[in-house]
């Protein structure tokens, strides 16, 4: 299962008395990371920090195995919880020293070796032995959970019990009693209440052949003409004699009269930006990978030339 969208988090390292520089990073956690542990996001921040301050944290014993997140209010986040369950969009998280993981996950292997199995009923997840199972052994929910923005609830109890943090959500008591079950649920997460249902979804468009379209639209632009039109550059010149550079990695304002080949005032990137998972870099400078968006924007260009105002003849 994946997040419906990526999550932007603000990560801060602000600890006095340890002798290392403070840092704040804006990290866009992609939706493909929804089932990864929070620990992996902390590690992303550490990689970004160490690229600027090599070995500083390690010398102080601040390594990935002994760090966790905490909110501005001091609420700790379990490092072995999943991104989907634990991190909220546009929230500030602070790096703190100390191990903070769920002990239940550490006990799983020993329980399984003793013949216990985990209940698959919604909201239970307890370990049990079948010979000790009964019709009143399991208190559980009858429907899957709903995660919508910061709100969390069970679909079977959505009208009465809502939570806005994961720990409170886990404490919502089940609404049904029955036997423990090892049958996996077919639906792990219910659709958001704002998600369009299949009954209201628009019908798929009717596809037509190129020949049929051209017959019905004799004056329509050809594909080549449309492509050429989309590639037309627009002038960024202003009445006051300035313009905004359109080259990637520059985007600076400049005086048109001073924009000459001899001046060569523009430092830009010749390639394209690449965003892969949480990594960001320029295709022309693939050796300079960033995890923080502000650091990515600060990567200096690799070529020098005239500013592009949409009217100059580009040679590079």
mmCIF file of C-alpha atoms in Angstrom:
data_model
loop_
_atom_site.group_PDB
_atom_site.id
_atom_site.type_symbol
_atom_site.label_atom_id
_atom_site.label_comp_id
_atom_site.label_asym_id
_atom_site.label_seq_id
_atom_site.Cartn_x
_atom_site.Cartn_y
_atom_site.Cartn_z
ATOM 1 C CA UNK A 1 0.000 0.000 0.000
ATOM 2 C CA UNK A 2 1.199 3.518 -0.755
ATOM 3 C CA UNK A 3 0.390 7.039 0.337
ATOM 4 C CA UNK A 4 -2.095 8.797 -1.921
ATOM 5 C CA UNK A 5 0.434 11.610 -2.268
ATOM 6 C CA UNK A 6 3.949 12.528 -1.215
ATOM 7 C CA UNK A 7 4.563 14.068 2.206
ATOM 8 C CA UNK A 8 6.661 17.194 2.800
ATOM 9 C CA UNK A 9 8.348 17.291 6.205
ATOM 10 C CA UNK A 10 10.579 19.887 7.845
ATOM 11 C CA UNK A 11 13.455 18.234 9.694
ATOM 12 C CA UNK A 12 15.527 20.156 12.233
ATOM 13 C CA UNK A 13 18.791 19.370 13.984
ATOM 14 C CA UNK A 14 18.986 21.901 16.813
ATOM 15 C CA UNK A 15 20.833 20.601 19.854
ATOM 16 C CA UNK A 16 23.069 22.827 21.970
ATOM 17 C CA UNK A 17 26.105 21.552 23.800
ATOM 18 C CA UNK A 18 27.260 19.048 21.190
ATOM 19 C CA UNK A 19 29.428 21.365 19.112
ATOM 20 C CA UNK A 20 27.901 20.723 15.692
ATOM 21 C CA UNK A 21 26.162 23.065 13.283
ATOM 22 C CA UNK A 22 22.371 23.369 13.241
ATOM 23 C CA UNK A 23 20.502 22.466 10.064
ATOM 24 C CA UNK A 24 16.939 22.499 8.751
ATOM 25 C CA UNK A 25 15.905 20.530 5.676
ATOM 26 C CA UNK A 26 12.696 20.382 3.664
ATOM 27 C CA UNK A 27 12.389 16.807 2.461
ATOM 28 C CA UNK A 28 9.708 15.567 0.078
ATOM 29 C CA UNK A 29 9.023 11.946 1.011
ATOM 30 C CA UNK A 30 7.637 10.194 -2.108
ATOM 31 C CA UNK A 31 4.468 8.114 -1.900
ATOM 32 C CA UNK A 32 6.508 5.014 -2.815
ATOM 33 C CA UNK A 33 8.042 5.285 0.670
ATOM 34 C CA UNK A 34 4.714 4.805 2.466
ATOM 35 C CA UNK A 35 5.654 1.401 3.879
ATOM 36 C CA UNK A 36 9.263 2.250 4.666
ATOM 37 C CA UNK A 37 10.223 2.887 8.304
ATOM 38 C CA UNK A 38 10.611 6.414 9.651
ATOM 39 C CA UNK A 39 14.255 5.477 10.261
ATOM 40 C CA UNK A 40 14.857 5.715 6.486
ATOM 41 C CA UNK A 41 13.694 9.351 6.453
ATOM 42 C CA UNK A 42 16.054 10.152 9.337
ATOM 43 C CA UNK A 43 18.844 8.521 7.351
ATOM 44 C CA UNK A 44 18.037 10.760 4.365
ATOM 45 C CA UNK A 45 18.544 13.798 6.555
ATOM 46 C CA UNK A 46 21.823 12.406 7.900
ATOM 47 C CA UNK A 47 23.142 11.896 4.364
ATOM 48 C CA UNK A 48 22.310 15.497 3.526
ATOM 49 C CA UNK A 49 23.929 16.747 6.731
ATOM 50 C CA UNK A 50 27.079 14.647 6.288
ATOM 51 C CA UNK A 51 27.566 15.951 2.756
ATOM 52 C CA UNK A 52 28.094 19.400 4.320
ATOM 53 C CA UNK A 53 29.691 18.348 7.629
ATOM 54 C CA UNK A 54 31.473 14.981 7.145
ATOM 55 C CA UNK A 55 31.889 12.760 10.237
ATOM 56 C CA UNK A 56 30.724 15.507 12.644
ATOM 57 C CA UNK A 57 27.698 13.581 13.939
ATOM 58 C CA UNK A 58 29.442 10.199 14.017
ATOM 59 C CA UNK A 59 32.191 11.563 16.251
ATOM 60 C CA UNK A 60 29.502 12.616 18.753
ATOM 61 C CA UNK A 61 27.809 9.205 18.597
ATOM 62 C CA UNK A 62 24.822 10.545 16.661
ATOM 63 C CA UNK A 63 24.321 7.538 14.375
ATOM 64 C CA UNK A 64 21.135 6.246 12.762
ATOM 65 C CA UNK A 65 20.690 3.452 15.338
ATOM 66 C CA UNK A 66 20.331 5.870 18.282
ATOM 67 C CA UNK A 67 18.218 8.663 16.776
ATOM 68 C CA UNK A 68 14.503 9.344 16.549
ATOM 69 C CA UNK A 69 12.052 12.103 15.574
ATOM 70 C CA UNK A 70 10.085 14.238 17.997
ATOM 71 C CA UNK A 71 7.472 16.893 17.233
ATOM 72 C CA UNK A 72 7.689 20.490 18.412
ATOM 73 C CA UNK A 73 5.471 19.517 21.363
ATOM 74 C CA UNK A 74 7.922 16.772 22.365
ATOM 75 C CA UNK A 75 5.878 13.810 21.130
ATOM 76 C CA UNK A 76 8.259 11.042 20.097
ATOM 77 C CA UNK A 77 7.861 9.154 16.818
ATOM 78 C CA UNK A 78 8.709 5.451 16.712
ATOM 79 C CA UNK A 79 11.572 4.902 14.273
ATOM 80 C CA UNK A 80 10.242 1.514 13.201
ATOM 81 C CA UNK A 81 6.725 2.777 12.428
ATOM 82 C CA UNK A 82 5.946 3.241 8.743
ATOM 83 C CA UNK A 83 6.022 6.637 7.043
ATOM 84 C CA UNK A 84 2.324 6.289 6.219
ATOM 85 C CA UNK A 85 1.340 5.680 9.821
ATOM 86 C CA UNK A 86 3.644 8.095 11.608
ATOM 87 C CA UNK A 87 4.517 11.162 9.515
ATOM 88 C CA UNK A 88 2.126 13.986 8.696
ATOM 89 C CA UNK A 89 2.340 16.483 5.844
ATOM 90 C CA UNK A 90 4.026 19.860 6.494
ATOM 91 C CA UNK A 91 4.906 19.069 10.103
ATOM 92 C CA UNK A 92 8.184 19.951 11.850
ATOM 93 C CA UNK A 93 10.209 17.019 13.204
ATOM 94 C CA UNK A 94 13.300 17.370 15.369
ATOM 95 C CA UNK A 95 16.216 14.924 15.450
ATOM 96 C CA UNK A 96 16.708 13.651 18.999
ATOM 97 C CA UNK A 97 19.283 11.281 20.439
ATOM 98 C CA UNK A 98 17.972 8.061 21.955
ATOM 99 C CA UNK A 99 16.447 4.804 20.764
ATOM 100 C CA UNK A 100 12.663 4.949 20.343
ATOM 101 C CA UNK A 101 11.214 1.822 18.710
ATOM 102 C CA UNK A 102 8.193 -0.355 19.343
ATOM 103 C CA UNK A 103 9.216 -3.266 21.554
ATOM 104 C CA UNK A 104 6.356 -5.374 20.209
ATOM 105 C CA UNK A 105 8.212 -5.800 16.927
ATOM 106 C CA UNK A 106 11.253 -7.083 18.793
ATOM 107 C CA UNK A 107 9.178 -9.844 20.433
ATOM 108 C CA UNK A 108 7.515 -11.161 17.270
ATOM 109 C CA UNK A 109 10.146 -13.713 16.309
ATOM 110 C CA UNK A 110 10.205 -15.296 19.784
ATOM 111 C CA UNK A 111 6.398 -15.571 19.895
ATOM 112 C CA UNK A 112 6.258 -17.196 16.472
ATOM 113 C CA UNK A 113 8.879 -19.735 17.524
ATOM 114 C CA UNK A 114 6.600 -20.714 20.429
ATOM 115 C CA UNK A 115 3.685 -21.520 18.105
ATOM 116 C CA UNK A 116 1.798 -18.231 18.322
ATOM 117 C CA UNK A 117 0.185 -16.709 15.206
ATOM 118 C CA UNK A 118 -0.959 -13.127 14.629
ATOM 119 C CA UNK A 119 -4.653 -12.292 14.362
ATOM 120 C CA UNK A 120 -5.608 -10.655 11.053
ATOM 121 C CA UNK A 121 -8.873 -9.089 12.231
ATOM 122 C CA UNK A 122 -9.020 -5.308 11.812
ATOM 123 C CA UNK A 123 -7.544 -3.536 14.832
ATOM 124 C CA UNK A 124 -6.468 -6.672 16.696
ATOM 125 C CA UNK A 125 -3.015 -7.870 15.541
ATOM 126 C CA UNK A 126 -2.572 -9.840 18.769
ATOM 127 C CA UNK A 127 -0.708 -13.145 18.899
ATOM 128 C CA UNK A 128 -2.664 -16.246 19.914
ATOM 129 C CA UNK A 129 -2.630 -20.025 19.895
ATOM 130 C CA UNK A 130 -5.495 -21.729 18.098
ATOM 131 C CA UNK A 131 -6.127 -24.122 20.986
ATOM 132 C CA UNK A 132 -6.783 -21.084 23.196
ATOM 133 C CA UNK A 133 -9.062 -19.335 20.658
ATOM 134 C CA UNK A 134 -12.758 -18.800 21.466
ATOM 135 C CA UNK A 135 -15.872 -16.945 20.337
ATOM 136 C CA UNK A 136 -15.065 -14.053 22.697
ATOM 137 C CA UNK A 137 -11.279 -13.995 22.396
ATOM 138 C CA UNK A 138 -10.963 -11.117 19.916
ATOM 139 C CA UNK A 139 -12.267 -7.560 20.155
ATOM 140 C CA UNK A 140 -11.843 -6.041 16.721
ATOM 141 C CA UNK A 141 -13.208 -3.694 14.080
ATOM 142 C CA UNK A 142 -15.386 -4.873 11.223
ATOM 143 C CA UNK A 143 -14.142 -2.429 8.585
ATOM 144 C CA UNK A 144 -10.739 -1.215 7.335
ATOM 145 C CA UNK A 145 -9.118 2.024 8.551
ATOM 146 C CA UNK A 146 -9.452 5.378 6.807
ATOM 147 C CA UNK A 147 -6.498 7.801 6.612
ATOM 148 C CA UNK A 148 -7.589 11.215 5.307
ATOM 149 C CA UNK A 149 -5.179 14.127 5.678
ATOM 150 C CA UNK A 150 -4.322 14.068 9.399
ATOM 151 C CA UNK A 151 -7.560 12.317 10.416
ATOM 152 C CA UNK A 152 -7.547 8.607 11.213
ATOM 153 C CA UNK A 153 -10.556 6.401 11.961
ATOM 154 C CA UNK A 154 -12.073 2.976 11.376
ATOM 155 C CA UNK A 155 -14.655 2.849 8.607
ATOM 156 C CA UNK A 156 -17.009 0.922 10.892
ATOM 157 C CA UNK A 157 -16.807 3.618 13.590
ATOM 158 C CA UNK A 158 -16.182 6.734 11.500
ATOM 159 C CA UNK A 159 -19.213 8.616 12.791
ATOM 160 C CA UNK A 160 -18.216 8.421 16.452
ATOM 161 C CA UNK A 161 -14.483 7.810 16.897
ATOM 162 C CA UNK A 162 -11.838 9.860 15.106
ATOM 163 C CA UNK A 163 -8.157 10.410 15.945
ATOM 164 C CA UNK A 164 -5.510 12.824 14.746
ATOM 165 C CA UNK A 165 -2.397 11.013 15.954
ATOM 166 C CA UNK A 166 -1.426 7.390 15.484
ATOM 167 C CA UNK A 167 -1.276 6.399 19.148
ATOM 168 C CA UNK A 168 -4.823 7.636 19.832
ATOM 169 C CA UNK A 169 -6.012 5.857 16.686
ATOM 170 C CA UNK A 170 -4.519 2.570 17.920
ATOM 171 C CA UNK A 171 -6.386 2.942 21.214
ATOM 172 C CA UNK A 172 -9.847 3.045 19.580
ATOM 173 C CA UNK A 173 -11.581 -0.038 20.981
ATOM 174 C CA UNK A 174 -12.999 -2.542 18.527
ATOM 175 C CA UNK A 175 -16.738 -2.587 17.921
ATOM 176 C CA UNK A 176 -17.182 -6.370 17.580
ATOM 177 C CA UNK A 177 -16.244 -9.516 19.501
ATOM 178 C CA UNK A 178 -15.465 -12.910 17.982
ATOM 179 C CA UNK A 179 -12.761 -15.451 17.267
ATOM 180 C CA UNK A 180 -9.221 -14.551 16.294
ATOM 181 C CA UNK A 181 -8.579 -15.175 12.597
ATOM 182 C CA UNK A 182 -5.500 -15.803 10.458
ATOM 183 C CA UNK A 183 -7.358 -15.058 7.198
ATOM 184 C CA UNK A 184 -5.824 -11.893 5.615
ATOM 185 C CA UNK A 185 -8.220 -9.000 5.001
ATOM 186 C CA UNK A 186 -8.910 -8.267 1.337
ATOM 187 C CA UNK A 187 -9.001 -4.479 1.917
ATOM 188 C CA UNK A 188 -6.223 -3.019 4.072
ATOM 189 C CA UNK A 189 -7.192 0.671 3.856
ATOM 190 C CA UNK A 190 -10.615 2.073 2.961
ATOM 191 C CA UNK A 191 -11.017 4.804 0.368
ATOM 192 C CA UNK A 192 -10.942 8.381 1.576
ATOM 193 C CA UNK A 193 -14.462 9.819 2.047
ATOM 194 C CA UNK A 194 -13.591 12.505 -0.533
ATOM 195 C CA UNK A 195 -12.378 10.041 -3.139
ATOM 196 C CA UNK A 196 -14.678 9.743 -6.186
ATOM 197 C CA UNK A 197 -16.614 6.491 -6.309
ATOM 198 C CA UNK A 198 -16.681 4.270 -9.351
ATOM 199 C CA UNK A 199 -20.354 5.198 -9.890
ATOM 200 C CA UNK A 200 -19.518 8.901 -10.149
ATOM 201 C CA UNK A 201 -16.326 8.510 -12.160
ATOM 202 C CA UNK A 202 -16.598 9.943 -15.671
ATOM 203 C CA UNK A 203 -16.912 7.507 -18.535
ATOM 204 C CA UNK A 204 -13.658 6.863 -20.417
ATOM 205 C CA UNK A 205 -13.292 8.899 -23.619
ATOM 206 C CA UNK A 206 -14.088 7.242 -26.915
ATOM 207 C CA UNK A 207 -10.882 6.770 -28.855
ATOM 208 C CA UNK A 208 -10.888 7.673 -32.527
ATOM 209 C CA UNK A 209 -8.464 6.790 -35.251
ATOM 210 C CA UNK A 210 -6.193 9.500 -36.682
ATOM 211 C CA UNK A 211 -7.976 9.197 -40.031
ATOM 212 C CA UNK A 212 -11.403 9.684 -38.449
ATOM 213 C CA UNK A 213 -10.227 12.723 -36.460
ATOM 214 C CA UNK A 214 -8.655 14.347 -39.514
ATOM 215 C CA UNK A 215 -11.848 13.755 -41.502
ATOM 216 C CA UNK A 216 -13.996 15.432 -38.822
ATOM 217 C CA UNK A 217 -11.489 18.268 -38.264
ATOM 218 C CA UNK A 218 -10.034 19.269 -41.623
ATOM 219 C CA UNK A 219 -8.690 22.576 -40.255
ATOM 220 C CA UNK A 220 -7.026 21.100 -37.170
ATOM 221 C CA UNK A 221 -3.298 21.618 -36.713
ATOM 222 C CA UNK A 222 -1.095 18.692 -37.562
ATOM 223 C CA UNK A 223 0.932 16.992 -34.813
ATOM 224 C CA UNK A 224 4.112 18.560 -36.140
ATOM 225 C CA UNK A 225 2.566 22.033 -36.192
ATOM 226 C CA UNK A 226 1.192 21.606 -32.679
ATOM 227 C CA UNK A 227 4.579 20.446 -31.424
ATOM 228 C CA UNK A 228 6.316 23.391 -33.052
ATOM 229 C CA UNK A 229 3.811 25.783 -31.483
ATOM 230 C CA UNK A 230 4.383 24.292 -28.017
ATOM 231 C CA UNK A 231 8.137 24.811 -28.389
ATOM 232 C CA UNK A 232 7.836 28.512 -29.231
ATOM 233 C CA UNK A 233 9.705 30.627 -26.699
ATOM 234 C CA UNK A 234 8.022 33.613 -25.092
ATOM 235 C CA UNK A 235 9.799 36.886 -24.497
ATOM 236 C CA UNK A 236 10.394 37.818 -20.859
ATOM 237 C CA UNK A 237 11.441 41.398 -21.676
ATOM 238 C CA UNK A 238 9.789 44.183 -19.674
ATOM 239 C CA UNK A 239 9.126 47.830 -20.598
ATOM 240 C CA UNK A 240 11.839 48.997 -18.183
ATOM 241 C CA UNK A 241 14.555 47.248 -20.208
ATOM 242 C CA UNK A 242 14.977 44.248 -17.898
ATOM 243 C CA UNK A 243 14.084 40.618 -18.419
ATOM 244 C CA UNK A 244 14.014 37.330 -16.513
ATOM 245 C CA UNK A 245 16.430 34.630 -17.644
ATOM 246 C CA UNK A 246 14.717 31.446 -18.821
ATOM 247 C CA UNK A 247 17.724 29.165 -18.568
ATOM 248 C CA UNK A 248 17.460 26.260 -16.116
ATOM 249 C CA UNK A 249 19.292 26.929 -12.888
ATOM 250 C CA UNK A 250 19.517 30.711 -13.455
ATOM 251 C CA UNK A 251 16.128 32.472 -13.507
ATOM 252 C CA UNK A 252 17.771 35.807 -12.603
ATOM 253 C CA UNK A 253 16.583 39.279 -13.597
ATOM 254 C CA UNK A 254 19.024 41.176 -15.830
ATOM 255 C CA UNK A 255 19.389 44.313 -17.957
ATOM 256 C CA UNK A 256 18.831 43.446 -21.629
ATOM 257 C CA UNK A 257 21.328 46.054 -22.929
ATOM 258 C CA UNK A 258 24.082 44.490 -20.788
ATOM 259 C CA UNK A 259 23.394 40.941 -21.974
ATOM 260 C CA UNK A 260 26.247 40.232 -24.375
ATOM 261 C CA UNK A 261 28.353 37.220 -25.304
ATOM 262 C CA UNK A 262 31.425 39.018 -23.999
ATOM 263 C CA UNK A 263 29.809 39.644 -20.627
ATOM 264 C CA UNK A 264 28.723 35.979 -20.229
ATOM 265 C CA UNK A 265 26.790 36.716 -17.043
ATOM 266 C CA UNK A 266 24.575 33.590 -17.012
ATOM 267 C CA UNK A 267 25.622 30.453 -15.111
ATOM 268 C CA UNK A 268 23.126 27.701 -15.911
ATOM 269 C CA UNK A 269 22.524 23.965 -16.204
ATOM 270 C CA UNK A 270 22.589 22.381 -19.642
ATOM 271 C CA UNK A 271 20.627 19.299 -18.555
ATOM 272 C CA UNK A 272 17.258 18.575 -17.000
ATOM 273 C CA UNK A 273 16.275 18.269 -13.332
ATOM 274 C CA UNK A 274 15.872 14.652 -12.190
ATOM 275 C CA UNK A 275 13.689 13.678 -9.225
ATOM 276 C CA UNK A 276 14.010 10.006 -8.307
ATOM 277 C CA UNK A 277 12.461 8.882 -5.018
ATOM 278 C CA UNK A 278 13.809 11.434 -2.543
ATOM 279 C CA UNK A 279 16.957 12.193 -4.573
ATOM 280 C CA UNK A 280 17.228 15.360 -6.669
ATOM 281 C CA UNK A 281 19.968 16.264 -9.160
ATOM 282 C CA UNK A 282 20.666 17.805 -12.572
ATOM 283 C CA UNK A 283 21.255 15.353 -15.434
ATOM 284 C CA UNK A 284 24.321 17.376 -16.427
ATOM 285 C CA UNK A 285 25.714 17.253 -12.864
ATOM 286 C CA UNK A 286 24.707 13.764 -11.705
ATOM 287 C CA UNK A 287 27.601 13.678 -9.233
ATOM 288 C CA UNK A 288 25.869 16.339 -7.117
ATOM 289 C CA UNK A 289 22.863 14.548 -5.639
ATOM 290 C CA UNK A 290 20.708 16.282 -3.023
ATOM 291 C CA UNK A 291 17.972 15.221 -0.615
ATOM 292 C CA UNK A 292 16.967 18.716 0.459
ATOM 293 C CA UNK A 293 15.130 20.858 -2.126
ATOM 294 C CA UNK A 294 16.849 24.098 -1.115
ATOM 295 C CA UNK A 295 20.256 22.419 -1.519
ATOM 296 C CA UNK A 296 19.203 21.223 -4.983
ATOM 297 C CA UNK A 297 18.308 24.790 -5.998
ATOM 298 C CA UNK A 298 21.700 25.959 -4.759
ATOM 299 C CA UNK A 299 23.732 23.591 -6.974
ATOM 300 C CA UNK A 300 25.749 25.975 -9.217
ATOM 301 C CA UNK A 301 25.331 25.749 -12.981
ATOM 302 C CA UNK A 302 27.887 23.963 -15.135
ATOM 303 C CA UNK A 303 27.864 26.283 -18.180
ATOM 304 C CA UNK A 304 28.331 30.012 -18.782
ATOM 305 C CA UNK A 305 26.748 32.142 -21.505
ATOM 306 C CA UNK A 306 24.225 34.867 -22.262
ATOM 307 C CA UNK A 307 20.986 35.136 -20.363
ATOM 308 C CA UNK A 308 17.982 33.828 -22.329
ATOM 309 C CA UNK A 309 15.150 36.347 -22.522
ATOM 310 C CA UNK A 310 13.185 34.323 -25.073
ATOM 311 C CA UNK A 311 14.451 36.439 -27.979
ATOM 312 C CA UNK A 312 18.194 35.798 -28.257
ATOM 313 C CA UNK A 313 19.391 33.131 -30.670
ATOM 314 C CA UNK A 314 20.444 30.176 -28.541
ATOM 315 C CA UNK A 315 23.680 28.447 -29.452
ATOM 316 C CA UNK A 316 23.962 26.346 -26.269
#
